[in-house]
PDB file of C-alpha atoms in Angstrom:
ATOM      1  CA  UNK C  22      28.512 239.018 -54.578  1.00  0.00           C
ATOM      2  CA  UNK C  23      29.179 238.808 -50.968  1.00  0.00           C
ATOM      3  CA  UNK C  24      32.715 237.857 -50.022  1.00  0.00           C
ATOM      4  CA  UNK C  25      36.024 239.161 -48.710  1.00  0.00           C
ATOM      5  CA  UNK C  26      38.773 238.626 -51.395  1.00  0.00           C
ATOM      6  CA  UNK C  27      42.109 237.408 -50.213  1.00  0.00           C
ATOM      7  CA  UNK C  28      40.411 236.242 -46.900  1.00  0.00           C
ATOM      8  CA  UNK C  29      43.046 233.643 -45.216  1.00  0.00           C
ATOM      9  CA  UNK C  30      42.055 232.062 -41.938  1.00  0.00           C
ATOM     10  CA  UNK C  31      43.760 229.869 -39.747  1.00  0.00           C
ATOM     11  CA  UNK C  32      40.931 229.193 -37.494  1.00  0.00           C
ATOM     12  CA  UNK C  33      41.001 227.729 -33.656  1.00  0.00           C
ATOM     13  CA  UNK C  34      38.444 225.433 -33.174  1.00  0.00           C
ATOM     14  CA  UNK C  35      36.717 224.673 -29.698  1.00  0.00           C
ATOM     15  CA  UNK C  36      33.939 222.741 -28.741  1.00  0.00           C
ATOM     16  CA  UNK C  37      32.463 222.822 -32.354  1.00  0.00           C
ATOM     17  CA  UNK C  38      30.577 219.459 -31.486  1.00  0.00           C
ATOM     18  CA  UNK C  39      30.320 215.961 -33.146  1.00  0.00           C
ATOM     19  CA  UNK C  40      30.183 215.474 -36.664  1.00  0.00           C
ATOM     20  CA  UNK C  41      29.395 212.203 -38.799  1.00  0.00           C
ATOM     21  CA  UNK C  42      29.539 211.471 -42.589  1.00  0.00           C
ATOM     22  CA  UNK C  43      25.777 212.419 -43.413  1.00  0.00           C
ATOM     23  CA  UNK C  44      23.596 209.162 -44.856  1.00  0.00           C
ATOM     24  CA  UNK C  45      22.203 209.286 -48.313  1.00  0.00           C
ATOM     25  CA  UNK C  46      18.771 211.029 -47.957  1.00  0.00           C
ATOM     26  CA  UNK C  47      15.662 209.131 -48.706  1.00  0.00           C
ATOM     27  CA  UNK C  48      13.026 210.722 -50.432  1.00  0.00           C
ATOM     28  CA  UNK C  49       8.948 210.106 -50.625  1.00  0.00           C
ATOM     29  CA  UNK C  50       7.875 207.298 -52.718  1.00  0.00           C
ATOM     30  CA  UNK C  51       6.573 208.209 -56.378  1.00  0.00           C
ATOM     31  CA  UNK C  52       6.855 207.724 -60.112  1.00  0.00           C
ATOM     32  CA  UNK C  53      10.592 206.686 -61.219  1.00  0.00           C
ATOM     33  CA  UNK C  54      10.101 205.677 -64.673  1.00  0.00           C
ATOM     34  CA  UNK C  55      13.785 205.671 -65.491  1.00  0.00           C
ATOM     35  CA  UNK C  56      13.714 202.693 -62.748  1.00  0.00           C
ATOM     36  CA  UNK C  57      11.173 201.223 -64.303  1.00  0.00           C
ATOM     37  CA  UNK C  58      12.358 200.853 -67.970  1.00  0.00           C
ATOM     38  CA  UNK C  59      15.796 199.733 -66.671  1.00  0.00           C
ATOM     39  CA  UNK C  60      14.090 197.017 -64.869  1.00  0.00           C
ATOM     40  CA  UNK C  61      12.439 195.772 -68.299  1.00  0.00           C
ATOM     41  CA  UNK C  62      14.894 197.455 -70.780  1.00  0.00           C
ATOM     42  CA  UNK C  63      12.420 199.375 -72.437  1.00  0.00           C
ATOM     43  CA  UNK C  64      15.064 201.227 -74.213  1.00  0.00           C
ATOM     44  CA  UNK C  65      17.004 198.799 -75.446  1.00  0.00           C
ATOM     45  CA  UNK C  66      20.478 199.232 -73.146  1.00  0.00           C
ATOM     46  CA  UNK C  67      20.654 195.702 -72.336  1.00  0.00           C
ATOM     47  CA  UNK C  68      19.715 193.652 -69.491  1.00  0.00           C
ATOM     48  CA  UNK C  69      20.175 195.367 -66.275  1.00  0.00           C
ATOM     49  CA  UNK C  70      22.227 192.347 -64.116  1.00  0.00           C
ATOM     50  CA  UNK C  71      21.106 194.244 -60.824  1.00  0.00           C
ATOM     51  CA  UNK C  72      17.110 194.452 -61.657  1.00  0.00           C
ATOM     52  CA  UNK C  73      14.938 194.896 -60.568  1.00  0.00           C
ATOM     53  CA  UNK C  74      16.480 198.712 -59.338  1.00  0.00           C
ATOM     54  CA  UNK C  75      15.179 200.370 -56.533  1.00  0.00           C
ATOM     55  CA  UNK C  76      13.936 204.131 -56.280  1.00  0.00           C
ATOM     56  CA  UNK C  77      17.328 206.120 -55.573  1.00  0.00           C
ATOM     57  CA  UNK C  78      18.359 208.406 -52.423  1.00  0.00           C
ATOM     58  CA  UNK C  79      20.009 211.609 -52.591  1.00  0.00           C
ATOM     59  CA  UNK C  80      23.882 211.646 -52.151  1.00  0.00           C
ATOM     60  CA  UNK C  81      24.150 213.958 -48.653  1.00  0.00           C
ATOM     61  CA  UNK C  82      27.667 215.355 -49.658  1.00  0.00           C
ATOM     62  CA  UNK C  83      30.761 214.198 -46.823  1.00  0.00           C
ATOM     63  CA  UNK C  84      33.262 216.589 -44.955  1.00  0.00           C
ATOM     64  CA  UNK C  85      33.619 219.405 -47.158  1.00  0.00           C
ATOM     65  CA  UNK C  86      32.145 222.904 -46.702  1.00  0.00           C
ATOM     66  CA  UNK C  87      29.558 223.714 -48.997  1.00  0.00           C
ATOM     67  CA  UNK C  88      29.073 227.312 -48.300  1.00  0.00           C
ATOM     68  CA  UNK C  89      31.063 230.450 -47.363  1.00  0.00           C
ATOM     69  CA  UNK C  90      30.237 234.215 -46.820  1.00  0.00           C
ATOM     70  CA  UNK C  91      31.746 237.334 -44.977  1.00  0.00           C
ATOM     71  CA  UNK C  92      29.782 239.602 -43.190  1.00  0.00           C
ATOM     72  CA  UNK C  93      30.579 242.090 -40.271  1.00  0.00           C
ATOM     73  CA  UNK C  94      33.783 240.572 -39.086  1.00  0.00           C
ATOM     74  CA  UNK C  95      32.367 236.832 -39.252  1.00  0.00           C
ATOM     75  CA  UNK C  96      32.803 234.561 -41.636  1.00  0.00           C
ATOM     76  CA  UNK C  97      29.560 231.971 -41.782  1.00  0.00           C
ATOM     77  CA  UNK C  98      29.806 228.665 -43.329  1.00  0.00           C
ATOM     78  CA  UNK C  99      28.260 225.281 -43.405  1.00  0.00           C
ATOM     79  CA  UNK C 100      28.626 221.520 -43.754  1.00  0.00           C
ATOM     80  CA  UNK C 101      26.344 218.366 -44.452  1.00  0.00           C
ATOM     81  CA  UNK C 102      26.355 216.070 -41.354  1.00  0.00           C
ATOM     82  CA  UNK C 103      24.628 213.067 -39.559  1.00  0.00           C
ATOM     83  CA  UNK C 104      22.329 213.888 -36.603  1.00  0.00           C
ATOM     84  CA  UNK C 105      20.040 212.158 -34.839  1.00  0.00           C
ATOM     85  CA  UNK C 106      16.186 213.862 -35.402  1.00  0.00           C
ATOM     86  CA  UNK C 107      13.186 212.487 -33.569  1.00  0.00           C
ATOM     87  CA  UNK C 108      14.668 208.942 -32.936  1.00  0.00           C
ATOM     88  CA  UNK C 109      16.144 208.469 -36.383  1.00  0.00           C
ATOM     89  CA  UNK C 110      19.561 209.219 -37.994  1.00  0.00           C
ATOM     90  CA  UNK C 111      19.065 211.686 -41.028  1.00  0.00           C
ATOM     91  CA  UNK C 112      21.636 214.425 -43.036  1.00  0.00           C
ATOM     92  CA  UNK C 113      21.196 217.780 -41.833  1.00  0.00           C
ATOM     93  CA  UNK C 114      23.873 220.265 -41.638  1.00  0.00           C
ATOM     94  CA  UNK C 115      26.134 222.136 -39.320  1.00  0.00           C
ATOM     95  CA  UNK C 116      26.421 225.961 -39.384  1.00  0.00           C
ATOM     96  CA  UNK C 117      29.199 228.110 -37.989  1.00  0.00           C
ATOM     97  CA  UNK C 118      30.212 231.672 -37.247  1.00  0.00           C
ATOM     98  CA  UNK C 119      33.735 232.476 -37.605  1.00  0.00           C
ATOM     99  CA  UNK C 120      35.050 235.611 -36.070  1.00  0.00           C
ATOM    100  CA  UNK C 121      37.899 237.513 -37.679  1.00  0.00           C
ATOM    101  CA  UNK C 122      37.767 240.383 -35.490  1.00  0.00           C
ATOM    102  CA  UNK C 123      40.599 238.777 -32.783  1.00  0.00           C
ATOM    103  CA  UNK C 124      44.210 238.425 -33.853  1.00  0.00           C
ATOM    104  CA  UNK C 125      43.692 234.409 -33.896  1.00  0.00           C
ATOM    105  CA  UNK C 126      40.015 233.778 -35.632  1.00  0.00           C
ATOM    106  CA  UNK C 127      37.993 231.369 -33.912  1.00  0.00           C
ATOM    107  CA  UNK C 128      34.533 229.705 -34.334  1.00  0.00           C
ATOM    108  CA  UNK C 129      32.602 231.713 -31.837  1.00  0.00           C
ATOM    109  CA  UNK C 130      29.178 230.058 -32.625  1.00  0.00           C
ATOM    110  CA  UNK C 131      27.702 227.067 -33.953  1.00  0.00           C
ATOM    111  CA  UNK C 132      25.097 224.511 -34.079  1.00  0.00           C
ATOM    112  CA  UNK C 133      22.814 222.271 -36.339  1.00  0.00           C
ATOM    113  CA  UNK C 134      19.694 222.009 -38.600  1.00  0.00           C
ATOM    114  CA  UNK C 135      17.947 218.991 -39.015  1.00  0.00           C
ATOM    115  CA  UNK C 136      14.287 218.206 -40.052  1.00  0.00           C
ATOM    116  CA  UNK C 137      12.195 215.346 -38.637  1.00  0.00           C
ATOM    117  CA  UNK C 138      11.601 212.560 -40.694  1.00  0.00           C
ATOM    118  CA  UNK C 139      13.553 214.420 -43.460  1.00  0.00           C
ATOM    119  CA  UNK C 140      16.986 215.281 -44.579  1.00  0.00           C
ATOM    120  CA  UNK C 141      18.389 219.149 -45.264  1.00  0.00           C
ATOM    121  CA  UNK C 142      21.128 218.621 -47.716  1.00  0.00           C
ATOM    122  CA  UNK C 143      23.549 221.341 -49.467  1.00  0.00           C
ATOM    123  CA  UNK C 144      23.390 224.508 -47.567  1.00  0.00           C
ATOM    124  CA  UNK C 145      24.024 227.985 -49.291  1.00  0.00           C
ATOM    125  CA  UNK C 146      24.411 231.068 -46.793  1.00  0.00           C
ATOM    126  CA  UNK C 147      23.913 234.874 -48.395  1.00  0.00           C
ATOM    127  CA  UNK C 148      23.501 237.490 -45.742  1.00  0.00           C
ATOM    128  CA  UNK C 149      23.834 241.662 -46.082  1.00  0.00           C
ATOM    129  CA  UNK C 150      26.343 243.341 -44.741  1.00  0.00           C
ATOM    130  CA  UNK C 151      25.015 243.233 -41.214  1.00  0.00           C
ATOM    131  CA  UNK C 152      24.984 239.343 -41.408  1.00  0.00           C
ATOM    132  CA  UNK C 153      21.035 239.099 -41.574  1.00  0.00           C
ATOM    133  CA  UNK C 154      20.012 237.078 -44.691  1.00  0.00           C
ATOM    134  CA  UNK C 155      18.883 233.457 -45.593  1.00  0.00           C
ATOM    135  CA  UNK C 156      20.328 229.738 -45.849  1.00  0.00           C
ATOM    136  CA  UNK C 157      18.705 227.482 -48.449  1.00  0.00           C
ATOM    137  CA  UNK C 158      18.567 223.760 -49.134  1.00  0.00           C
ATOM    138  CA  UNK C 159      17.104 220.939 -50.189  1.00  0.00           C
ATOM    139  CA  UNK C 160      14.525 218.936 -48.353  1.00  0.00           C
ATOM    140  CA  UNK C 161      13.718 215.579 -48.836  1.00  0.00           C
ATOM    141  CA  UNK C 162      12.446 212.509 -46.850  1.00  0.00           C
ATOM    142  CA  UNK C 163       9.506 210.635 -45.925  1.00  0.00           C
ATOM    143  CA  UNK C 164       6.824 213.200 -46.521  1.00  0.00           C
ATOM    144  CA  UNK C 165       8.832 214.909 -49.074  1.00  0.00           C
ATOM    145  CA  UNK C 166      10.070 214.711 -52.622  1.00  0.00           C
ATOM    146  CA  UNK C 167      13.125 217.025 -53.163  1.00  0.00           C
ATOM    147  CA  UNK C 168      12.026 220.325 -52.393  1.00  0.00           C
ATOM    148  CA  UNK C 169      13.672 223.630 -52.333  1.00  0.00           C
ATOM    149  CA  UNK C 170      13.505 225.088 -49.088  1.00  0.00           C
ATOM    150  CA  UNK C 171      15.097 228.026 -46.739  1.00  0.00           C
ATOM    151  CA  UNK C 172      15.343 229.641 -43.443  1.00  0.00           C
ATOM    152  CA  UNK C 173      16.468 233.194 -42.587  1.00  0.00           C
ATOM    153  CA  UNK C 174      19.619 233.322 -40.913  1.00  0.00           C
ATOM    154  CA  UNK C 175      21.520 236.058 -38.615  1.00  0.00           C
ATOM    155  CA  UNK C 176      24.397 234.614 -36.860  1.00  0.00           C
ATOM    156  CA  UNK C 177      22.817 231.076 -37.375  1.00  0.00           C
ATOM    157  CA  UNK C 178      19.592 229.610 -39.030  1.00  0.00           C
ATOM    158  CA  UNK C 179      16.547 231.531 -37.108  1.00  0.00           C
ATOM    159  CA  UNK C 180      13.107 230.210 -38.514  1.00  0.00           C
ATOM    160  CA  UNK C 181      11.851 226.388 -39.486  1.00  0.00           C
ATOM    161  CA  UNK C 182      12.036 225.212 -42.927  1.00  0.00           C
ATOM    162  CA  UNK C 183      10.162 226.909 -45.578  1.00  0.00           C
ATOM    163  CA  UNK C 184       9.100 225.566 -48.831  1.00  0.00           C
ATOM    164  CA  UNK C 185       9.631 227.418 -51.888  1.00  0.00           C
ATOM    165  CA  UNK C 186       9.442 224.776 -54.323  1.00  0.00           C
ATOM    166  CA  UNK C 187       7.438 221.697 -53.955  1.00  0.00           C
ATOM    167  CA  UNK C 188       8.936 218.647 -55.123  1.00  0.00           C
ATOM    168  CA  UNK C 189       6.547 216.840 -57.769  1.00  0.00           C
ATOM    169  CA  UNK C 190       8.533 213.317 -57.748  1.00  0.00           C
ATOM    170  CA  UNK C 191      11.203 211.234 -56.422  1.00  0.00           C
ATOM    171  CA  UNK C 192      14.974 212.100 -58.530  1.00  0.00           C
ATOM    172  CA  UNK C 193      15.489 209.359 -61.172  1.00  0.00           C
ATOM    173  CA  UNK C 194      19.018 210.191 -62.325  1.00  0.00           C
ATOM    174  CA  UNK C 195      20.973 207.383 -63.810  1.00  0.00           C
ATOM    175  CA  UNK C 196      23.768 207.895 -61.173  1.00  0.00           C
ATOM    176  CA  UNK C 197      20.993 206.327 -58.442  1.00  0.00           C
ATOM    177  CA  UNK C 198      21.149 203.214 -60.091  1.00  0.00           C
ATOM    178  CA  UNK C 199      23.394 200.325 -60.193  1.00  0.00           C
ATOM    179  CA  UNK C 200      23.147 199.292 -63.879  1.00  0.00           C
ATOM    180  CA  UNK C 201      25.136 203.138 -64.836  1.00  0.00           C
ATOM    181  CA  UNK C 202      27.460 202.880 -61.701  1.00  0.00           C
ATOM    182  CA  UNK C 203      27.986 206.783 -62.373  1.00  0.00           C
ATOM    183  CA  UNK C 204      30.492 207.328 -59.574  1.00  0.00           C
ATOM    184  CA  UNK C 205      32.406 203.732 -60.448  1.00  0.00           C
ATOM    185  CA  UNK C 206      32.462 202.550 -56.748  1.00  0.00           C
ATOM    186  CA  UNK C 207      32.520 198.691 -56.285  1.00  0.00           C
ATOM    187  CA  UNK C 208      28.564 197.465 -56.882  1.00  0.00           C
ATOM    188  CA  UNK C 209      26.924 196.815 -55.179  1.00  0.00           C
ATOM    189  CA  UNK C 210      27.122 199.923 -53.236  1.00  0.00           C
ATOM    190  CA  UNK C 211      26.605 203.378 -54.933  1.00  0.00           C
ATOM    191  CA  UNK C 212      26.915 207.028 -54.457  1.00  0.00           C
ATOM    192  CA  UNK C 213      23.774 208.691 -56.090  1.00  0.00           C
ATOM    193  CA  UNK C 214      24.651 212.100 -57.115  1.00  0.00           C
ATOM    194  CA  UNK C 215      22.195 214.922 -56.170  1.00  0.00           C
ATOM    195  CA  UNK C 216      21.722 217.688 -58.684  1.00  0.00           C
ATOM    196  CA  UNK C 217      24.516 220.643 -58.855  1.00  0.00           C
ATOM    197  CA  UNK C 218      24.236 221.514 -55.363  1.00  0.00           C
ATOM    198  CA  UNK C 219      22.702 224.910 -54.182  1.00  0.00           C
ATOM    199  CA  UNK C 220      23.533 228.906 -54.258  1.00  0.00           C
ATOM    200  CA  UNK C 221      22.893 231.636 -52.141  1.00  0.00           C
ATOM    201  CA  UNK C 222      23.677 235.856 -53.015  1.00  0.00           C
ATOM    202  CA  UNK C 223      22.720 239.240 -51.999  1.00  0.00           C
ATOM    203  CA  UNK C 224      22.695 242.162 -54.917  1.00  0.00           C
ATOM    204  CA  UNK C 225      22.804 244.976 -51.964  1.00  0.00           C
ATOM    205  CA  UNK C 226      18.829 244.792 -51.918  1.00  0.00           C
ATOM    206  CA  UNK C 227      17.581 241.445 -52.810  1.00  0.00           C
ATOM    207  CA  UNK C 228      18.275 237.874 -51.907  1.00  0.00           C
ATOM    208  CA  UNK C 229      18.424 234.969 -54.283  1.00  0.00           C
ATOM    209  CA  UNK C 230      18.348 231.822 -53.248  1.00  0.00           C
ATOM    210  CA  UNK C 231      19.122 228.661 -55.796  1.00  0.00           C
ATOM    211  CA  UNK C 232      18.269 224.964 -54.653  1.00  0.00           C
ATOM    212  CA  UNK C 233      17.889 221.738 -56.521  1.00  0.00           C
ATOM    213  CA  UNK C 234      14.614 219.839 -56.498  1.00  0.00           C
ATOM    214  CA  UNK C 235      12.256 217.854 -59.021  1.00  0.00           C
ATOM    215  CA  UNK C 236       9.889 220.307 -60.430  1.00  0.00           C
ATOM    216  CA  UNK C 237       7.882 217.722 -62.906  1.00  0.00           C
ATOM    217  CA  UNK C 238       6.334 214.069 -62.426  1.00  0.00           C
ATOM    218  CA  UNK C 239       6.266 211.426 -65.242  1.00  0.00           C
ATOM    219  CA  UNK C 240       4.694 208.343 -65.855  1.00  0.00           C
ATOM    220  CA  UNK C 241       6.264 205.357 -67.158  1.00  0.00           C
ATOM    221  CA  UNK C 242       3.886 205.259 -69.854  1.00  0.00           C
ATOM    222  CA  UNK C 243       4.451 208.639 -70.761  1.00  0.00           C
ATOM    223  CA  UNK C 244       8.321 208.007 -70.423  1.00  0.00           C
ATOM    224  CA  UNK C 245       8.128 205.490 -72.540  1.00  0.00           C
ATOM    225  CA  UNK C 246       6.737 207.016 -75.204  1.00  0.00           C
ATOM    226  CA  UNK C 247       8.344 210.258 -74.730  1.00  0.00           C
ATOM    227  CA  UNK C 248      11.551 210.118 -72.689  1.00  0.00           C
ATOM    228  CA  UNK C 249      11.607 213.598 -71.987  1.00  0.00           C
ATOM    229  CA  UNK C 250       8.047 213.819 -70.847  1.00  0.00           C
ATOM    230  CA  UNK C 251       7.216 217.177 -72.566  1.00  0.00           C
ATOM    231  CA  UNK C 252      10.904 218.396 -72.458  1.00  0.00           C
ATOM    232  CA  UNK C 253      10.679 218.589 -68.536  1.00  0.00           C
ATOM    233  CA  UNK C 254      13.635 215.988 -68.288  1.00  0.00           C
ATOM    234  CA  UNK C 255      16.072 213.898 -69.989  1.00  0.00           C
ATOM    235  CA  UNK C 256      16.316 210.380 -70.695  1.00  0.00           C
ATOM    236  CA  UNK C 257      18.930 210.107 -67.723  1.00  0.00           C
ATOM    237  CA  UNK C 258      17.940 212.596 -65.045  1.00  0.00           C
ATOM    238  CA  UNK C 259      14.876 214.613 -63.633  1.00  0.00           C
ATOM    239  CA  UNK C 260      16.299 217.260 -61.338  1.00  0.00           C
ATOM    240  CA  UNK C 261      15.617 220.997 -61.712  1.00  0.00           C
ATOM    241  CA  UNK C 262      16.848 224.323 -60.103  1.00  0.00           C
ATOM    242  CA  UNK C 263      14.442 226.791 -58.156  1.00  0.00           C
ATOM    243  CA  UNK C 264      15.230 230.231 -57.741  1.00  0.00           C
ATOM    244  CA  UNK C 265      13.840 232.515 -55.148  1.00  0.00           C
ATOM    245  CA  UNK C 266      14.093 235.904 -54.553  1.00  0.00           C
ATOM    246  CA  UNK C 267      13.663 237.478 -51.011  1.00  0.00           C
ATOM    247  CA  UNK C 268      14.054 241.336 -49.340  1.00  0.00           C
TER     248      UNK C 268
END
């Protein structure tokens, strides 16, 4: 909805700062019934050789840009990175303002966005024609279950984190547990995949931002009786998508 087709950039990168593969994102401790089930084989899937499994972390992506939008002669983009915030290494994102006005497009502005004792991951940018809009992301950390968050954006993030959808519990998907090893990594390493990432769009009058979060909580007792926890999850996963409309 907010893209310039057939735009090929050969960008000259100048002083774009440091980068590091982001660590996995921790999350607030809470009920994780699938983990508890694996540890006692409540579903008859077989004894877990890695029991006791631990509460999962979230995948924080890698070196790939996660979003790109064109507006008024600039392409705005962002990718997750490692950063130090309040003395801790966290996962956050780096954003870029790439000018396409000159004969040789170049990064004219960039910066970092992080949250103290938290992780801001999988950013998605949407702007109007003048370059004003929002950047949304998942927020997870010491004091947050995975939540849908956003900040204003105008050539870069312009506000602190606003929580649009407060997480209700930890992520409890099968990819976070060694028993399933969904990424086929060498055990005991693991890649705990996270949701289906984020999305943002401008329809000419309204902004829509969509981010993954955990929308419901479920105890082990409830899960053991009904693995869908009242149709709020599946046996294998519990992430949801939160959609926010902004003007």
